[in-house]
mmCIF file of C-alpha atoms in Angstrom:
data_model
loop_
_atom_site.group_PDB
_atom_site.id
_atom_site.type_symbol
_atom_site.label_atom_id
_atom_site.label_comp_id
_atom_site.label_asym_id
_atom_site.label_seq_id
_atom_site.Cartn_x
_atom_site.Cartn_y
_atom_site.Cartn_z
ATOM 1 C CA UNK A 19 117.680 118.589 148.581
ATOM 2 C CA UNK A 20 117.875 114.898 147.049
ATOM 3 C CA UNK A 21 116.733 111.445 148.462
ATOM 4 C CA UNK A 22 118.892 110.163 151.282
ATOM 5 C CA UNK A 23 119.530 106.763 151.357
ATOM 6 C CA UNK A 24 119.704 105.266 155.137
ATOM 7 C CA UNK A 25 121.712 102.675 156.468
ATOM 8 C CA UNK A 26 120.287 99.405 158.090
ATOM 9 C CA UNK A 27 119.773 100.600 161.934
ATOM 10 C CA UNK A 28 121.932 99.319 164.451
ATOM 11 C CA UNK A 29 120.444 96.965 167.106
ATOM 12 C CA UNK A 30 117.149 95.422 167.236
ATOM 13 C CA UNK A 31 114.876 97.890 165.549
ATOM 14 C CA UNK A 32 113.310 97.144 162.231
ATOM 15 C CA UNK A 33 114.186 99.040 158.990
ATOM 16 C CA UNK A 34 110.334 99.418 159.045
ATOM 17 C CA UNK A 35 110.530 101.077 162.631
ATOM 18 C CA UNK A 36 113.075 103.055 161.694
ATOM 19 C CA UNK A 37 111.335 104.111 158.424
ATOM 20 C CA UNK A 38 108.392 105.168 160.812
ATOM 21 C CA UNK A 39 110.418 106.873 163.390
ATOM 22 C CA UNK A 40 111.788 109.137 160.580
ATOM 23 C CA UNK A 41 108.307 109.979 159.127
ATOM 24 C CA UNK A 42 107.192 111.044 162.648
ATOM 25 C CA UNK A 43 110.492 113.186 162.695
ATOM 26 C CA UNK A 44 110.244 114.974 159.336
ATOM 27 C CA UNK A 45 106.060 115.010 158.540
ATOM 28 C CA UNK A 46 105.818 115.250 154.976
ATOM 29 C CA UNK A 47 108.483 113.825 153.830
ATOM 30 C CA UNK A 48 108.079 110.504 151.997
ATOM 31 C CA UNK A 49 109.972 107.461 153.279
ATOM 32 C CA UNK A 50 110.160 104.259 151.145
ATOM 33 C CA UNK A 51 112.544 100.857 152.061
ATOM 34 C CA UNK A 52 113.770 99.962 148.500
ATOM 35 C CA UNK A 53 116.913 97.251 148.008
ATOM 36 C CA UNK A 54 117.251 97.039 152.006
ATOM 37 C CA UNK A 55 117.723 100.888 152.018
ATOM 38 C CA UNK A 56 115.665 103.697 153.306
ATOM 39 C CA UNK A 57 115.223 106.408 150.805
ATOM 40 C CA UNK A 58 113.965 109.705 152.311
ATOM 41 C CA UNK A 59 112.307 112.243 149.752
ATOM 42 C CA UNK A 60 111.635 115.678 150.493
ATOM 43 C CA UNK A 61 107.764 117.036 150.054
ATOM 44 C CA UNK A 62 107.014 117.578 146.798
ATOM 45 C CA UNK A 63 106.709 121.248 145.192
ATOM 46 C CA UNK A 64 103.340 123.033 144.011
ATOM 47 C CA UNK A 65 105.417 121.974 140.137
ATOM 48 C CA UNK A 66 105.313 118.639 141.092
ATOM 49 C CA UNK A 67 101.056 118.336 142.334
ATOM 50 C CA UNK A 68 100.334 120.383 139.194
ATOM 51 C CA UNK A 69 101.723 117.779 137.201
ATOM 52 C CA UNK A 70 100.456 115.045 138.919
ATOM 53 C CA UNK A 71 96.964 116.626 138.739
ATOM 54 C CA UNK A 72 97.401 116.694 135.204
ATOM 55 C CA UNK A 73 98.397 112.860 134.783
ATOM 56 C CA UNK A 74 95.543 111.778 136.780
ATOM 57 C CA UNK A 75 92.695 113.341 135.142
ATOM 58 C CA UNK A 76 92.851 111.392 131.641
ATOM 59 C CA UNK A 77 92.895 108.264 133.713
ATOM 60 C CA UNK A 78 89.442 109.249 135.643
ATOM 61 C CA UNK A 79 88.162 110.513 132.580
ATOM 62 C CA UNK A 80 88.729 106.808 130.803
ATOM 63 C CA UNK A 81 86.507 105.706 133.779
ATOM 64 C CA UNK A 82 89.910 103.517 135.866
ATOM 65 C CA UNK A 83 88.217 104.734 139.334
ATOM 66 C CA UNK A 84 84.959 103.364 139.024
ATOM 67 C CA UNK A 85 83.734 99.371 139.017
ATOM 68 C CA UNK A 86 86.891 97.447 138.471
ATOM 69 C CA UNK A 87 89.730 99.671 139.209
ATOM 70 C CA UNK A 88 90.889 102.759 141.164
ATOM 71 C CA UNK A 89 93.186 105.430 140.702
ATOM 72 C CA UNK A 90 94.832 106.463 143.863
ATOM 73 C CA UNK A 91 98.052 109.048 145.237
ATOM 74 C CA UNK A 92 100.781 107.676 147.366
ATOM 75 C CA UNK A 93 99.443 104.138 148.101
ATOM 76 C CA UNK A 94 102.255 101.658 149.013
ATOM 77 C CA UNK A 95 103.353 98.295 147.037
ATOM 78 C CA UNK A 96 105.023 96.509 148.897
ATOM 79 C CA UNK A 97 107.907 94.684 147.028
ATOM 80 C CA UNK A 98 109.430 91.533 146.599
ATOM 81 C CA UNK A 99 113.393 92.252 146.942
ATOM 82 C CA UNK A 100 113.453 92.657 150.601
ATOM 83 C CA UNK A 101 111.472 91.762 153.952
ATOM 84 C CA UNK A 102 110.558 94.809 154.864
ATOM 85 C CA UNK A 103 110.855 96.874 151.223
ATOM 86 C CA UNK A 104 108.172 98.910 149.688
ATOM 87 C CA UNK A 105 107.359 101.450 147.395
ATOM 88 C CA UNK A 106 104.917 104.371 147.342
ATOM 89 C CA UNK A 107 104.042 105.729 143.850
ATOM 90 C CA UNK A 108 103.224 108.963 143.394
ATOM 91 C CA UNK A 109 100.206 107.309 141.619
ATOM 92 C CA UNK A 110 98.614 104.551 140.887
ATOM 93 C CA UNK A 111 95.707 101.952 138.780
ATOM 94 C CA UNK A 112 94.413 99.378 141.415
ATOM 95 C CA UNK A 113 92.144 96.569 141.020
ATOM 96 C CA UNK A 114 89.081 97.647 143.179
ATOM 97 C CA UNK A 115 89.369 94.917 146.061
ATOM 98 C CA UNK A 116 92.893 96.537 147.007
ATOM 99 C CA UNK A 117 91.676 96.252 150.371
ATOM 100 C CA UNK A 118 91.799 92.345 150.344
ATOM 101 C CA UNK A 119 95.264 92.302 149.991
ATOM 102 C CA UNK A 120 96.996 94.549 152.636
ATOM 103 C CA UNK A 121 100.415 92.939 153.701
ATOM 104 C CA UNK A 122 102.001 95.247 155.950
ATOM 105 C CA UNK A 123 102.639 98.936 157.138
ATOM 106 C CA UNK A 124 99.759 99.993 154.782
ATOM 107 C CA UNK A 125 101.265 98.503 152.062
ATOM 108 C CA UNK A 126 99.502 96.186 149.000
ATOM 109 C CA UNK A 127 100.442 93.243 147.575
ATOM 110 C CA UNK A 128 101.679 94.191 144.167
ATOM 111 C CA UNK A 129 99.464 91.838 141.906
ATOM 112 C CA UNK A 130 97.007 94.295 142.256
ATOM 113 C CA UNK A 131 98.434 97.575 140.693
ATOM 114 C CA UNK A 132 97.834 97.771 137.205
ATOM 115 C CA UNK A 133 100.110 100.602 136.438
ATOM 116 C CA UNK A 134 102.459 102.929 139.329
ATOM 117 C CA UNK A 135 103.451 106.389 137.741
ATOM 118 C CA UNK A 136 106.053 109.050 139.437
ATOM 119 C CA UNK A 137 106.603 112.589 138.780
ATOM 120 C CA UNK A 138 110.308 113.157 139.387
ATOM 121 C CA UNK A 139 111.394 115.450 141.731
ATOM 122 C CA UNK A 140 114.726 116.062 143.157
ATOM 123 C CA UNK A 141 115.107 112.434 143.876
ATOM 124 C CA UNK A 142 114.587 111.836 139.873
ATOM 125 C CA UNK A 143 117.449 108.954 139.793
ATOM 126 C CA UNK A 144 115.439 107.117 142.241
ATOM 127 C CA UNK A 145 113.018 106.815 140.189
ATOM 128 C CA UNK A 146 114.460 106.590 136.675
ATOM 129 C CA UNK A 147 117.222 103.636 138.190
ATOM 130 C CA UNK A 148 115.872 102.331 141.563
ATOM 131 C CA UNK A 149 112.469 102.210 141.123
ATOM 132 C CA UNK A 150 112.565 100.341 137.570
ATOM 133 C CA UNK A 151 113.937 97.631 139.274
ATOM 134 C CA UNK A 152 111.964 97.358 142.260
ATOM 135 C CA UNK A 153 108.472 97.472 140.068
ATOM 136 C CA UNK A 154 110.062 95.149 137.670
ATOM 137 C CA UNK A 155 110.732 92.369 140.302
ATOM 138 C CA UNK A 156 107.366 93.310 141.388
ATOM 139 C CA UNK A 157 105.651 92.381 137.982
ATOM 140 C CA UNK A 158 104.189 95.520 138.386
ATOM 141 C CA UNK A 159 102.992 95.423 134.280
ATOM 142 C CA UNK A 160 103.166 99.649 133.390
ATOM 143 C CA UNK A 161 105.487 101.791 135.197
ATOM 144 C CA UNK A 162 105.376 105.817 134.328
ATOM 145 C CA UNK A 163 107.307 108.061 134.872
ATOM 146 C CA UNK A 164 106.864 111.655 134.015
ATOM 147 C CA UNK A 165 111.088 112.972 134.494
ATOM 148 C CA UNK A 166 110.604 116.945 134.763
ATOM 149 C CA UNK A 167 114.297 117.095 135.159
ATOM 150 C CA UNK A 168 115.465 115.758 131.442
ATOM 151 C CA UNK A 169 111.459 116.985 130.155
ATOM 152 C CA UNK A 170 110.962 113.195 128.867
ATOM 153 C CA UNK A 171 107.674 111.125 129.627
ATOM 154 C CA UNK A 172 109.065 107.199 129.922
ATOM 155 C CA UNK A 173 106.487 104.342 129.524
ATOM 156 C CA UNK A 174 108.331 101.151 130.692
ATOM 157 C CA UNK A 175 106.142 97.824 130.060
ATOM 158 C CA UNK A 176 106.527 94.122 130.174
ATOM 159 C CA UNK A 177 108.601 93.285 133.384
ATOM 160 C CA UNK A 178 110.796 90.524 133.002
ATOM 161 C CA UNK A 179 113.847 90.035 136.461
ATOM 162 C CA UNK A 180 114.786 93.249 137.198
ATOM 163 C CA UNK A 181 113.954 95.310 134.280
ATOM 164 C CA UNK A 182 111.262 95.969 131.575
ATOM 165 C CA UNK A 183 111.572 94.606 128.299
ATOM 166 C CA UNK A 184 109.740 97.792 126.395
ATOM 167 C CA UNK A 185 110.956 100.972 127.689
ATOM 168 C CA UNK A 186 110.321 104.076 125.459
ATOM 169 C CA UNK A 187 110.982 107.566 126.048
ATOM 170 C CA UNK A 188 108.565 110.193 124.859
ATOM 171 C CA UNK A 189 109.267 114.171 123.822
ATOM 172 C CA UNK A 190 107.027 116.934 123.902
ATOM 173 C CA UNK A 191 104.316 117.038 120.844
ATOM 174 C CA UNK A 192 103.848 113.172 121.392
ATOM 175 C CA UNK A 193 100.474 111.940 122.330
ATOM 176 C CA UNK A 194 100.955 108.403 124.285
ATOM 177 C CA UNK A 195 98.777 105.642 124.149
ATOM 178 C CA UNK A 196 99.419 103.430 127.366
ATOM 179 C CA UNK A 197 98.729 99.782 127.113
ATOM 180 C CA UNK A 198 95.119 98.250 126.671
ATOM 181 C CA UNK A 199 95.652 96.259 129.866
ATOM 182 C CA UNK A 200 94.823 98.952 132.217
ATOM 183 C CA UNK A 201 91.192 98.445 131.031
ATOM 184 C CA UNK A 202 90.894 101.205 129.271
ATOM 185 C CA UNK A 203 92.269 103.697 126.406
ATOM 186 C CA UNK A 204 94.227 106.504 127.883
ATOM 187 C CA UNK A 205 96.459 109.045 126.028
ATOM 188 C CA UNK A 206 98.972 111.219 127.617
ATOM 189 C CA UNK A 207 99.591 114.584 126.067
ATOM 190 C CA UNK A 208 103.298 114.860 127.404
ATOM 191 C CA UNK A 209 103.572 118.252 126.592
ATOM 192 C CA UNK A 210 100.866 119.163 128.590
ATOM 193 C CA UNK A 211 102.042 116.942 131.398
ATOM 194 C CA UNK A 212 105.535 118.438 131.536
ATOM 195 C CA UNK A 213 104.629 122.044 130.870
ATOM 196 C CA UNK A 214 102.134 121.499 134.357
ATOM 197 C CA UNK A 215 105.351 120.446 135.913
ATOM 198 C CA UNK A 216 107.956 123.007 135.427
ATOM 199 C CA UNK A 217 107.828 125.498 138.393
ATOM 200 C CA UNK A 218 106.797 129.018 137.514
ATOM 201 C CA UNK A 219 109.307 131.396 135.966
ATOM 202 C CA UNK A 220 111.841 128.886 134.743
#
């Protein structure tokens, strides 16, 4: 199964109520409003948390979830190209008074992530196309994604309209240094990364 894009509802209802009918509907299943579209993803495999669990730890290690920042899971951005549009990264680095800055729906304002990372699932276009842009217009400064379906770790940087100005594609047997605005050093081991995320057998 892939992400779904939805139509804008007919009649009076909200894309945001309608993003929230559909989550009661189908628990588990992430539901974002990106470009005026909702964009249904189906819950993520055991692949997918393995990898994810493997991405997180160098960032606690380098000490991002204590004093200043936080490193959290599925935490929404809300984003700048729509009313009602918003994001929710598989991961992300927060400054640590997130909490002063809820806009709507459980979503953040965006000057306040540091970094957003996704592991790419079967919705991995989203997040390799879509999702560039929307945390580009966002100014959201380090997007990562980890792309399990081409076995590529991308480290876009430096958002400038609806792109990044540094985007650089890493292979297996590369050790990444992300950028020293996070507030921290943190190196990726991508091979490590991707190997976590390929399902069992394959």
């Amino acid at each position: 199964m892939s992400a779904a894009p939805v139509e804008q509802p007919h009649g009076d209802r909200s894309l945001i109520a309608e993003a929230n009918s559909i989550m009661d509907r189908l628990p588990g299943r992430r539901v974002e409003i990106i470009g005026g579209l909702i964009l249904v993803t189906p819950s993520p495999d055991v692949a997918h948390s393995r990898a994810l669990k493997k991405v997180t730890r160098p960032f606690e290690a380098a000490g991002l979830d204590e004093n200043e920042t936080e490193v959290h899971q599925a935490i929404g951005v809300w984003l700048p190209d729509g009313p009602e549009d918003y994001a929710i990264p598989d991961l992300c680095i927060v400054e640590a008074d997130i909490e002063d800055h809820l806009i709507e729906n459980n979503c953040y304002d965006p000057v306040v992530f540091r970094l957003v990372l996704e592991v790419t699932s079967s919705n991995w276009k989203a997040d390799l196309r879509t999702k560039v842009t929307a945390y580009a217009q966002a100014k959201i400064p380090v997007y990562v994604i980890v792309d399990r379906k081409h076995q590529h770790l991308h480290v876009l940087t430096d958002p400038a309209g609806d792109d990044y100005t540094n985007h650089r594609i890493h292979a297996p047997g590369e050790l990444v240094t992300l950028p020293d605005s996070l507030g921290a050093k943190v190196a990726l081991d991508v091979e490590e990364i991707l190997k976590a995320g390929q399902p069992k057998g394959d």
